[in-house]
Short mmCIF file of C-alpha atoms in Angstrom, two decimals:
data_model
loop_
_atom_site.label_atom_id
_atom_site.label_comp_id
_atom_site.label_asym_id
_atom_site.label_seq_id
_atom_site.Cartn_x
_atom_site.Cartn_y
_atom_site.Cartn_z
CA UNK E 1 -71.35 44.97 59.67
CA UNK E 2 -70.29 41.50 58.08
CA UNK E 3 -67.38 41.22 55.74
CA UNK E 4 -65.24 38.15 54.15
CA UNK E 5 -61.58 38.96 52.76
CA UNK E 6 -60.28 36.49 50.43
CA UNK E 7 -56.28 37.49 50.20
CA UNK E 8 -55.83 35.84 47.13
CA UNK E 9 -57.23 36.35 43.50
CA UNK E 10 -55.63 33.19 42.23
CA UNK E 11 -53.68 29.81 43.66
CA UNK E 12 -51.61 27.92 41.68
CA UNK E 13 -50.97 24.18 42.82
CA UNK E 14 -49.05 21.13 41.60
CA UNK E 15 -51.02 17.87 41.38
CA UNK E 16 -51.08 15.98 44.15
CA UNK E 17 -49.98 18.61 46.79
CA UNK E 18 -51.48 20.16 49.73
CA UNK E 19 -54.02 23.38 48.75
CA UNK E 20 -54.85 26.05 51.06
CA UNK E 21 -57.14 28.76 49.76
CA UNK E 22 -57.32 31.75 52.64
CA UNK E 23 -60.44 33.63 53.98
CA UNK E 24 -60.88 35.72 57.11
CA UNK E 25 -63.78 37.47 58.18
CA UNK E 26 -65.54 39.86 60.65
CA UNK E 27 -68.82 39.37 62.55
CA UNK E 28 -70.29 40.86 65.51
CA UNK E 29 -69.74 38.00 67.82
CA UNK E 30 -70.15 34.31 66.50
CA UNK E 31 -69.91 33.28 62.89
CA UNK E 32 -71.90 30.99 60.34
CA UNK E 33 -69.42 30.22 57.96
CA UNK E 34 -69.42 28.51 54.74
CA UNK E 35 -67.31 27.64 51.47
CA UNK E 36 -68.83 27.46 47.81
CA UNK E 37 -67.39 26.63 44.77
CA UNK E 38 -68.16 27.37 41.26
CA UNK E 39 -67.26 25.89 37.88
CA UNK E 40 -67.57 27.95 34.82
CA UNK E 41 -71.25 29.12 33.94
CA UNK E 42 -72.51 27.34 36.68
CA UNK E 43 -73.88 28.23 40.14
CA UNK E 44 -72.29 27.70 43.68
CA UNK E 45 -72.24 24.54 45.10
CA UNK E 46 -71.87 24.18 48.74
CA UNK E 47 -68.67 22.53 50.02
CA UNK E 48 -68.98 22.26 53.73
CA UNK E 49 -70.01 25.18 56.57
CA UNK E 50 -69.01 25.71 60.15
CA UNK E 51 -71.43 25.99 62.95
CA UNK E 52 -70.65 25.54 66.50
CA UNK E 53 -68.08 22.30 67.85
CA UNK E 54 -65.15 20.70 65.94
CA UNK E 55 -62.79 23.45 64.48
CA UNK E 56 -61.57 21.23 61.79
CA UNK E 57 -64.79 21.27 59.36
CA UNK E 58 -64.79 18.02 57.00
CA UNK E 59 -66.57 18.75 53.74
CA UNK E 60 -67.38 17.39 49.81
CA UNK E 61 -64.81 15.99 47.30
CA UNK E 62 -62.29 16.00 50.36
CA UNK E 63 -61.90 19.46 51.25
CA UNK E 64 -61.97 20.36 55.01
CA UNK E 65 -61.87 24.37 56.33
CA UNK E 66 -59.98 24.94 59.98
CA UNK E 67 -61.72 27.60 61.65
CA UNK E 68 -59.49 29.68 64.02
CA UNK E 69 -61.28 32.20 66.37
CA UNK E 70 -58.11 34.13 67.47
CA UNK E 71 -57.37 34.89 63.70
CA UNK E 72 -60.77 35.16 63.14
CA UNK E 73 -59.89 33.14 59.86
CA UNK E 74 -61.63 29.75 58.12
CA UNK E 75 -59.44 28.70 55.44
CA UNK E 76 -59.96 25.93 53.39
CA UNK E 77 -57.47 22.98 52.79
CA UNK E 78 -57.18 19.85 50.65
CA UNK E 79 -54.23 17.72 51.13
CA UNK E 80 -53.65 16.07 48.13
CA UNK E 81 -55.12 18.58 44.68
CA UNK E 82 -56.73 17.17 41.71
CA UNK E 83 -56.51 18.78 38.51
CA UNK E 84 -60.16 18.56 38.76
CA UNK E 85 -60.35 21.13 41.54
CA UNK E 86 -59.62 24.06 39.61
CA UNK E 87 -62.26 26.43 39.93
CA UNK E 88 -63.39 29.27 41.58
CA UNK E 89 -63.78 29.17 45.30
CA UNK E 90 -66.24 31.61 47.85
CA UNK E 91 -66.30 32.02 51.14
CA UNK E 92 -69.38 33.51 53.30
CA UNK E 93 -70.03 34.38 56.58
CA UNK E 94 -73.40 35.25 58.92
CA UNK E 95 -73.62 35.99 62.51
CA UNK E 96 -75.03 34.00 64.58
CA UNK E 97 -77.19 35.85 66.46
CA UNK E 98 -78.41 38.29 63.01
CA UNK E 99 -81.73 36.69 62.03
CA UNK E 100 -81.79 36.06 58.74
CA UNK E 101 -80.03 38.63 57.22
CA UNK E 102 -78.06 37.68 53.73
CA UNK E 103 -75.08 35.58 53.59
CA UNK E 104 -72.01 37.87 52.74
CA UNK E 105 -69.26 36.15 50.22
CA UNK E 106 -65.84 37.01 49.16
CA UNK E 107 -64.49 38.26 45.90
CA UNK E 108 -63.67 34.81 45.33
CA UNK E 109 -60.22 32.68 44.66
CA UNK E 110 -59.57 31.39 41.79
CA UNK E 111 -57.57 27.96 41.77
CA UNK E 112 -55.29 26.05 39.20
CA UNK E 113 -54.26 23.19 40.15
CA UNK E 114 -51.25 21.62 37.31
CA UNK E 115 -50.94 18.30 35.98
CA UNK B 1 -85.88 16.14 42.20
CA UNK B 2 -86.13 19.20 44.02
CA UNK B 3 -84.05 22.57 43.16
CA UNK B 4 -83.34 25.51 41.88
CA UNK B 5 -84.25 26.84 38.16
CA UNK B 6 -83.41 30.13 36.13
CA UNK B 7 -84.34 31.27 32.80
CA UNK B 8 -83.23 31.82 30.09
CA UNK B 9 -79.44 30.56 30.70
CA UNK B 10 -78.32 33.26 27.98
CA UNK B 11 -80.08 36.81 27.55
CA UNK B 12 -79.74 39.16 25.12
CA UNK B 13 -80.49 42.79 25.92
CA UNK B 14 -80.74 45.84 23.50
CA UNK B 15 -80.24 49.71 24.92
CA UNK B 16 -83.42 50.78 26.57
CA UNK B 17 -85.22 47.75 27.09
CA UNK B 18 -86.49 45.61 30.73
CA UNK B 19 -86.05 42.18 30.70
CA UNK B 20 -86.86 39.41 33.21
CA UNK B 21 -84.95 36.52 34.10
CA UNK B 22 -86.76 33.37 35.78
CA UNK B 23 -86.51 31.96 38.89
CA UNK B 24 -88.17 29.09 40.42
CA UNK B 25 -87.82 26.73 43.27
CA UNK B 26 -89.25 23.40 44.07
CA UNK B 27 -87.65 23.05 48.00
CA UNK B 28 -90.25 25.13 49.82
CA UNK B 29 -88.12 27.64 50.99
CA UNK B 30 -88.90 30.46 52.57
CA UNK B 31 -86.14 33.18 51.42
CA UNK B 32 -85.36 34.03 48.13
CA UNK B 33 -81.96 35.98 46.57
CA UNK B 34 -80.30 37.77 43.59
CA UNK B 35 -76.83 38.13 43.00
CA UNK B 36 -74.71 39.93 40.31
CA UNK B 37 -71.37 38.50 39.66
CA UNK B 38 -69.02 40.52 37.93
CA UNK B 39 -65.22 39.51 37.56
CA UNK B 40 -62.66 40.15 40.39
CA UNK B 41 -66.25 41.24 42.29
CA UNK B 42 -67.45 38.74 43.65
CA UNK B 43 -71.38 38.54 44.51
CA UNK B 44 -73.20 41.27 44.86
CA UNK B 45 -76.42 41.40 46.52
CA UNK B 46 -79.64 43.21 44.77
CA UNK B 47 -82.63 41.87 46.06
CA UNK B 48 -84.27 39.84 48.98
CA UNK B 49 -87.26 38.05 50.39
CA UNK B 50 -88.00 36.35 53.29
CA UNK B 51 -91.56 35.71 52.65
CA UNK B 52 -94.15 36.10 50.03
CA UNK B 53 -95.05 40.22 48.78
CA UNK B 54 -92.06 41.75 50.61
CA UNK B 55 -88.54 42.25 49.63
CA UNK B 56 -85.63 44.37 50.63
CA UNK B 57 -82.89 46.01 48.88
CA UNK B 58 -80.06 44.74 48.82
CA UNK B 59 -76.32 46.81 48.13
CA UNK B 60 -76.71 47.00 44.13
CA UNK B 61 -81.01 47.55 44.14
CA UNK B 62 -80.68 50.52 41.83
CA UNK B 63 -81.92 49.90 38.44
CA UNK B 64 -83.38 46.61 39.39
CA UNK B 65 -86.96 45.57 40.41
CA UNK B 66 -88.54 42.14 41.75
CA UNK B 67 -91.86 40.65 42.78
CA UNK B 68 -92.16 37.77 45.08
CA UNK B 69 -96.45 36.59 44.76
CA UNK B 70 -95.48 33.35 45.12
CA UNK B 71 -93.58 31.37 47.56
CA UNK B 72 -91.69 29.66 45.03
CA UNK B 73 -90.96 32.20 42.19
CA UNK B 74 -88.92 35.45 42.72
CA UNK B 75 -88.33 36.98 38.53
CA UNK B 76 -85.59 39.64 38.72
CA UNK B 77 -86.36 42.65 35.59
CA UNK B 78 -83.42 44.43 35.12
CA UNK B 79 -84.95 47.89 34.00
CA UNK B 80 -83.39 50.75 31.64
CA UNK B 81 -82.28 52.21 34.25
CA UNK B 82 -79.36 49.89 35.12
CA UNK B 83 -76.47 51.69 33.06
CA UNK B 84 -74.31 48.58 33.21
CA UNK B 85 -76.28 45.58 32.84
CA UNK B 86 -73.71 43.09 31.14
CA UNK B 87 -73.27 40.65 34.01
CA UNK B 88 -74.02 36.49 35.44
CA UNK B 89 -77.12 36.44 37.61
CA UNK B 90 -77.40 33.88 39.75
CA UNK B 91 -80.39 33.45 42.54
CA UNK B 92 -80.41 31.35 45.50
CA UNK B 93 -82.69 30.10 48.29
CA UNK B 94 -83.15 28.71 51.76
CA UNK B 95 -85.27 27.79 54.45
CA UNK B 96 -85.91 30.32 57.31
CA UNK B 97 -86.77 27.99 59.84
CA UNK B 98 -84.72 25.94 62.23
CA UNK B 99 -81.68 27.26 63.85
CA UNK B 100 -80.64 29.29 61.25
CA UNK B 101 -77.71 27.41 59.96
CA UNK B 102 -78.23 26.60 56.19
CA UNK B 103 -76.64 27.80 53.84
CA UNK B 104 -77.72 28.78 50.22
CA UNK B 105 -78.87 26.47 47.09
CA UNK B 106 -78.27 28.40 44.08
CA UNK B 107 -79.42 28.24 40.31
CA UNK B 108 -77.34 27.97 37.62
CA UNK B 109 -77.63 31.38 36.55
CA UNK B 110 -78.30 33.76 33.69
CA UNK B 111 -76.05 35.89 31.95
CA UNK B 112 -76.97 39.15 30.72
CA UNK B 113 -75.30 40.78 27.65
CA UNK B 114 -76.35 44.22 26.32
CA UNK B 115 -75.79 44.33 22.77
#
């Protein structure tokens, strides 16, 4: 079975520093993986996904996710938050080698980033 | 420009009725989903289909029903039988083909309130 944690209901950041927003997961051997983020009454919107190659996934609006197979985590990372990221963030994950079978997201993190 | 489109953004639904919500998509893809979002919840998954009159179940089916007799339209009626209705709706798609590794484009949603 697939599953996504996300440790954190809600992330509070200063303007202007570093954001980290946690996910791990769990996958019968290698992961799809992929962040979304939503603003309010809206849909997802994709923000990047990791594959195969490069740990160090570079995404939209200057986000980037470091995927770490040991901790079987991909948490996603922004070094410098805008008050304009606040919003509600979703990871997913898919195995590899599963067909097609749904994407599975997280509960979701919801971020505040403070003028 | 191609995407994604549900209907009615806002719903209203009295005690004992079905309704439908709309959705439509433009990007020839092959699989279409519904999601229920619910606060602290996350998505939940009620419905799939990879290809045109078939669909499977997803982990919240009960009370729900969906037809999929076109490629590009997948309505989701919420029946009587779903006790707890009052929820954001949101359906997604992708392509099936190819390597395996795309991720979701997702509507804007439709939220549901039983009144």
């Amino acid at each position: 079975a697939q599953s996504v944690a996300q440790p954190e209901d809600q992330v509070n950041v200063a303007e202007g520093n570093p954001l980290t927003v946690k996910c791990t997961y769990s996958v019968s051997g290698n992961p799809y993986l992929f962040w979304y983020v939503q603003y309010p009454n809206r849909g997802l919107q994709f923000l990047l996904k990791y594959i195969t190659g490069d740990n160090l996934v570079k995404g939209s609006y200057g986000f980037e996710a470091e995927f770490n197979k040991s901790q079987t985590s991909f948490h996603l990372k922004k070094p410098s938050a805008l008050v304009s990221d606040s919003a509600l963030y979703f990871c997913a994950v898919r195995a590899l080698n599963s067909g097609n079978t749904p994407l599975v997201f997280g509960k979701g993190t919801r971020l505040s980033v403070i003028a | 420009d191609g995407g994604i489109t549900q209907s009615p953004k806002y719903l209203f639904r009295k005690e004992g009725q079905n309704v439908t919500l709309s959705c439509e998509q433009n990007l020839n893809h092959d699989a279409m989903y519904w999601y229920r979002q619910d606060p602290g919840q996350g998505l939940r998954l009620i419905y799939y289909s990879q290809i045109v009159n078939d669909f499977q179940k997803g982990d919240i089916a009960e009370g729900y029903s969906v037809s999929r007799e076109k490629k590009e339209s997948f309505p989701l009626t919420v029946t009587s039988a779903q006790k707890n209705p009052t929820a954001f709706y949101l359906c997604a798609s992708t392509p099936l083909s190819g390597p395996g590794d795309y991720g979701y484009t997702f509507g804007s949603g439709t939220r549901l309130t039983v009144v």
